[in-house]
């Protein structure tokens, strides 16, 4: 209702919400992704979500790049930074792409990590945008299904997302070790 009440400014405010949820995570990205599909439908919701996530990722990357590790430590705990420090040394685009694909992985933190790395902005944007597309589409479709009163489809999207998240969570140690091992090569 809030977004719809904004009239012609609604899309810009939604993109701003998506951007801010990457930079400072004031609210879960899953919530805004579903809201985008609900309010704007499948195509426009997906486009606006992708635009906001891209802008937020870009800003987080640039902030980390310009302000350095002390700034990133304000957002990311020292334990998490230490655990994924290998990403800031010789970060491979393919590994980072896989991390952006995994649901439940803290992609917002990843943007900050990669801002500390030697990865070029162009490479980062390609990896982050393309890697986020499947998850963004899934969330948008869930919201669009609810909007269209296709509750079975919405439930299926939610179950698929939950199943992927559960598998990722259960195998997080193996996934982390595989990624770290691939990075060390």
mmCIF file of C-alpha atoms in Angstrom:
data_model
loop_
_atom_site.group_PDB
_atom_site.id
_atom_site.type_symbol
_atom_site.label_atom_id
_atom_site.label_comp_id
_atom_site.label_asym_id
_atom_site.label_seq_id
_atom_site.Cartn_x
_atom_site.Cartn_y
_atom_site.Cartn_z
ATOM 1 C CA UNK A 1 0.000 0.000 0.000
ATOM 2 C CA UNK A 2 2.865 2.340 0.834
ATOM 3 C CA UNK A 3 4.450 1.932 -2.607
ATOM 4 C CA UNK A 4 1.148 2.150 -4.444
ATOM 5 C CA UNK A 5 0.287 5.361 -2.561
ATOM 6 C CA UNK A 6 3.389 7.045 -3.997
ATOM 7 C CA UNK A 7 1.904 7.119 -7.500
ATOM 8 C CA UNK A 8 4.443 7.944 -10.203
ATOM 9 C CA UNK A 9 7.271 8.069 -7.630
ATOM 10 C CA UNK A 10 6.648 4.505 -6.546
ATOM 11 C CA UNK A 11 9.175 2.811 -8.878
ATOM 12 C CA UNK A 12 11.953 5.224 -7.867
ATOM 13 C CA UNK A 13 11.260 4.663 -4.159
ATOM 14 C CA UNK A 14 11.209 0.905 -4.680
ATOM 15 C CA UNK A 15 14.579 1.028 -6.471
ATOM 16 C CA UNK A 16 15.887 3.129 -3.577
ATOM 17 C CA UNK A 17 14.637 0.494 -1.083
ATOM 18 C CA UNK A 18 16.371 -2.252 -3.044
ATOM 19 C CA UNK A 19 19.558 -0.182 -3.212
ATOM 20 C CA UNK A 20 19.520 0.558 0.527
ATOM 21 C CA UNK A 21 18.825 -3.023 1.502
ATOM 22 C CA UNK A 22 22.132 -3.984 -0.128
ATOM 23 C CA UNK A 23 24.149 -1.106 1.338
ATOM 24 C CA UNK A 24 22.850 -1.139 4.894
ATOM 25 C CA UNK A 25 20.405 -4.069 5.026
ATOM 26 C CA UNK A 26 17.643 -2.221 6.920
ATOM 27 C CA UNK A 27 15.196 -4.886 5.754
ATOM 28 C CA UNK A 28 15.530 -8.332 4.170
ATOM 29 C CA UNK A 29 16.083 -8.469 0.427
ATOM 30 C CA UNK A 30 13.698 -11.382 0.152
ATOM 31 C CA UNK A 31 10.898 -9.153 1.413
ATOM 32 C CA UNK A 32 11.593 -6.383 -1.069
ATOM 33 C CA UNK A 33 11.970 -8.882 -3.917
ATOM 34 C CA UNK A 34 8.546 -10.396 -3.251
ATOM 35 C CA UNK A 35 7.063 -6.914 -2.779
ATOM 36 C CA UNK A 36 8.419 -5.867 -6.181
ATOM 37 C CA UNK A 37 6.657 -8.741 -7.887
ATOM 38 C CA UNK A 38 3.470 -8.096 -5.972
ATOM 39 C CA UNK A 39 3.291 -4.361 -6.656
ATOM 40 C CA UNK A 40 4.720 -4.175 -10.191
ATOM 41 C CA UNK A 41 4.194 -7.639 -11.633
ATOM 42 C CA UNK A 42 6.657 -10.075 -13.110
ATOM 43 C CA UNK A 43 8.481 -8.002 -15.735
ATOM 44 C CA UNK A 44 8.564 -4.530 -14.186
ATOM 45 C CA UNK A 45 9.149 -5.917 -10.674
ATOM 46 C CA UNK A 46 12.080 -7.985 -11.923
ATOM 47 C CA UNK A 47 13.547 -5.028 -13.803
ATOM 48 C CA UNK A 48 13.189 -2.632 -10.842
ATOM 49 C CA UNK A 49 14.597 -5.179 -8.372
ATOM 50 C CA UNK A 50 17.552 -5.873 -10.634
ATOM 51 C CA UNK A 51 18.212 -2.156 -11.049
ATOM 52 C CA UNK A 52 18.087 -1.517 -7.294
ATOM 53 C CA UNK A 53 20.255 -4.519 -6.460
ATOM 54 C CA UNK A 54 22.780 -3.484 -9.103
ATOM 55 C CA UNK A 55 22.977 0.079 -7.790
ATOM 56 C CA UNK A 56 23.286 -1.115 -4.191
ATOM 57 C CA UNK A 57 25.975 -3.648 -5.088
ATOM 58 C CA UNK A 58 27.897 -1.016 -7.006
ATOM 59 C CA UNK A 59 27.733 1.471 -4.122
ATOM 60 C CA UNK A 60 28.808 -1.162 -1.559
ATOM 61 C CA UNK A 61 31.717 -2.223 -3.789
ATOM 62 C CA UNK A 62 32.832 1.382 -4.305
ATOM 63 C CA UNK A 63 32.490 2.284 -0.618
ATOM 64 C CA UNK A 64 34.672 -0.659 0.354
ATOM 65 C CA UNK A 65 37.148 0.139 -2.394
ATOM 66 C CA UNK A 66 37.421 3.807 -1.428
ATOM 67 C CA UNK A 67 37.179 3.590 2.359
ATOM 68 C CA UNK A 68 38.981 0.281 2.906
ATOM 69 C CA UNK A 69 38.867 -2.482 5.458
ATOM 70 C CA UNK A 70 38.205 -0.306 8.564
ATOM 71 C CA UNK A 71 34.981 0.893 6.954
ATOM 72 C CA UNK A 72 33.897 -2.638 5.992
ATOM 73 C CA UNK A 73 34.545 -3.820 9.564
ATOM 74 C CA UNK A 74 31.685 -1.551 10.660
ATOM 75 C CA UNK A 75 29.227 -3.658 8.653
ATOM 76 C CA UNK A 76 30.812 -7.083 8.691
ATOM 77 C CA UNK A 77 31.958 -8.897 11.816
ATOM 78 C CA UNK A 78 35.647 -9.670 12.194
ATOM 79 C CA UNK A 79 34.874 -13.418 12.215
ATOM 80 C CA UNK A 80 33.074 -13.266 8.891
ATOM 81 C CA UNK A 81 35.777 -11.065 7.373
ATOM 82 C CA UNK A 82 38.448 -13.486 8.514
ATOM 83 C CA UNK A 83 36.564 -16.539 7.244
ATOM 84 C CA UNK A 84 36.126 -15.084 3.767
ATOM 85 C CA UNK A 85 39.355 -13.101 3.620
ATOM 86 C CA UNK A 86 40.581 -15.410 0.847
ATOM 87 C CA UNK A 87 38.097 -13.683 -1.469
ATOM 88 C CA UNK A 88 39.975 -10.394 -1.149
ATOM 89 C CA UNK A 89 43.287 -11.790 -2.274
ATOM 90 C CA UNK A 90 42.971 -13.465 -5.655
ATOM 91 C CA UNK A 91 39.221 -13.490 -6.109
ATOM 92 C CA UNK A 92 38.224 -15.474 -9.136
ATOM 93 C CA UNK A 93 35.183 -14.248 -10.994
ATOM 94 C CA UNK A 94 33.777 -17.768 -11.428
ATOM 95 C CA UNK A 95 33.881 -18.490 -7.690
ATOM 96 C CA UNK A 96 32.280 -15.157 -6.860
ATOM 97 C CA UNK A 97 29.591 -15.825 -9.454
ATOM 98 C CA UNK A 98 28.766 -19.116 -7.724
ATOM 99 C CA UNK A 99 28.538 -17.303 -4.385
ATOM 100 C CA UNK A 100 26.065 -14.813 -5.844
ATOM 101 C CA UNK A 101 23.966 -17.731 -7.089
ATOM 102 C CA UNK A 102 23.656 -19.427 -3.683
ATOM 103 C CA UNK A 103 20.530 -18.467 -1.802
ATOM 104 C CA UNK A 104 21.153 -17.504 1.778
ATOM 105 C CA UNK A 105 24.753 -16.464 1.149
ATOM 106 C CA UNK A 106 25.289 -12.913 2.417
ATOM 107 C CA UNK A 107 25.580 -11.253 -0.993
ATOM 108 C CA UNK A 108 25.580 -7.792 0.553
ATOM 109 C CA UNK A 109 28.706 -8.688 2.518
ATOM 110 C CA UNK A 110 30.189 -10.179 -0.630
ATOM 111 C CA UNK A 111 29.885 -6.805 -2.366
ATOM 112 C CA UNK A 112 31.939 -5.248 0.418
ATOM 113 C CA UNK A 113 34.486 -8.084 0.383
ATOM 114 C CA UNK A 114 34.998 -7.759 -3.332
ATOM 115 C CA UNK A 115 35.421 -4.012 -2.989
ATOM 116 C CA UNK A 116 38.508 -4.843 -0.934
ATOM 117 C CA UNK A 117 39.830 -7.168 -3.628
ATOM 118 C CA UNK A 118 41.645 -6.491 -6.865
ATOM 119 C CA UNK A 119 38.541 -7.340 -8.892
ATOM 120 C CA UNK A 120 37.741 -4.709 -11.492
ATOM 121 C CA UNK A 121 34.415 -2.921 -11.227
ATOM 122 C CA UNK A 122 33.276 -4.129 -14.650
ATOM 123 C CA UNK A 123 33.947 -7.760 -13.709
ATOM 124 C CA UNK A 124 32.242 -7.288 -10.359
ATOM 125 C CA UNK A 125 29.121 -5.813 -11.934
ATOM 126 C CA UNK A 126 28.858 -8.641 -14.461
ATOM 127 C CA UNK A 127 29.332 -11.314 -11.806
ATOM 128 C CA UNK A 128 26.968 -9.762 -9.269
ATOM 129 C CA UNK A 129 24.193 -8.840 -11.692
ATOM 130 C CA UNK A 130 24.131 -12.140 -13.565
ATOM 131 C CA UNK A 131 24.621 -14.152 -10.365
ATOM 132 C CA UNK A 132 21.668 -12.451 -8.659
ATOM 133 C CA UNK A 133 19.253 -12.876 -11.578
ATOM 134 C CA UNK A 134 17.878 -16.360 -10.751
ATOM 135 C CA UNK A 135 17.134 -15.514 -7.114
ATOM 136 C CA UNK A 136 15.705 -12.132 -8.014
ATOM 137 C CA UNK A 137 13.444 -13.719 -10.607
ATOM 138 C CA UNK A 138 12.254 -16.383 -8.176
ATOM 139 C CA UNK A 139 11.314 -13.781 -5.562
ATOM 140 C CA UNK A 140 9.628 -11.556 -8.136
ATOM 141 C CA UNK A 141 7.611 -14.484 -9.473
ATOM 142 C CA UNK A 142 6.511 -15.340 -5.971
ATOM 143 C CA UNK A 143 5.190 -11.810 -5.442
ATOM 144 C CA UNK A 144 3.589 -11.679 -8.896
ATOM 145 C CA UNK A 145 1.841 -14.998 -8.211
ATOM 146 C CA UNK A 146 0.352 -13.620 -5.007
ATOM 147 C CA UNK A 147 -0.718 -10.469 -6.865
ATOM 148 C CA UNK A 148 -2.483 -12.594 -9.473
ATOM 149 C CA UNK A 149 -4.076 -14.732 -6.755
ATOM 150 C CA UNK A 150 -2.188 -17.777 -8.006
ATOM 151 C CA UNK A 151 -1.562 -19.029 -4.516
ATOM 152 C CA UNK A 152 -0.517 -22.521 -5.565
ATOM 153 C CA UNK A 153 2.205 -21.057 -7.800
ATOM 154 C CA UNK A 154 3.308 -18.733 -4.995
ATOM 155 C CA UNK A 155 3.486 -21.673 -2.615
ATOM 156 C CA UNK A 156 5.506 -23.676 -5.143
ATOM 157 C CA UNK A 157 7.966 -20.783 -5.572
ATOM 158 C CA UNK A 158 8.245 -20.497 -1.785
ATOM 159 C CA UNK A 159 8.821 -24.249 -1.363
ATOM 160 C CA UNK A 160 11.437 -24.305 -4.128
ATOM 161 C CA UNK A 161 13.240 -21.327 -2.571
ATOM 162 C CA UNK A 162 13.060 -22.903 0.897
ATOM 163 C CA UNK A 163 14.346 -26.238 -0.427
ATOM 164 C CA UNK A 164 17.300 -24.575 -2.156
ATOM 165 C CA UNK A 165 18.023 -22.579 0.988
ATOM 166 C CA UNK A 166 17.800 -25.707 3.167
ATOM 167 C CA UNK A 167 20.174 -27.686 0.951
ATOM 168 C CA UNK A 168 22.577 -24.753 0.854
ATOM 169 C CA UNK A 169 22.418 -24.442 4.632
ATOM 170 C CA UNK A 170 22.911 -28.170 5.238
ATOM 171 C CA UNK A 171 25.903 -28.313 2.910
ATOM 172 C CA UNK A 172 27.341 -24.899 3.766
ATOM 173 C CA UNK A 173 30.544 -26.383 5.190
ATOM 174 C CA UNK A 174 31.192 -28.491 2.118
ATOM 175 C CA UNK A 175 30.333 -25.584 -0.166
ATOM 176 C CA UNK A 176 32.665 -23.274 1.753
ATOM 177 C CA UNK A 177 35.499 -25.846 1.616
ATOM 178 C CA UNK A 178 34.935 -26.443 -2.099
ATOM 179 C CA UNK A 179 35.012 -22.704 -2.826
ATOM 180 C CA UNK A 180 38.077 -22.164 -0.646
ATOM 181 C CA UNK A 181 39.816 -25.133 -2.272
ATOM 182 C CA UNK A 182 38.995 -23.799 -5.768
ATOM 183 C CA UNK A 183 40.276 -20.374 -4.742
ATOM 184 C CA UNK A 184 43.581 -21.767 -3.468
ATOM 185 C CA UNK A 185 44.369 -23.347 -6.864
#
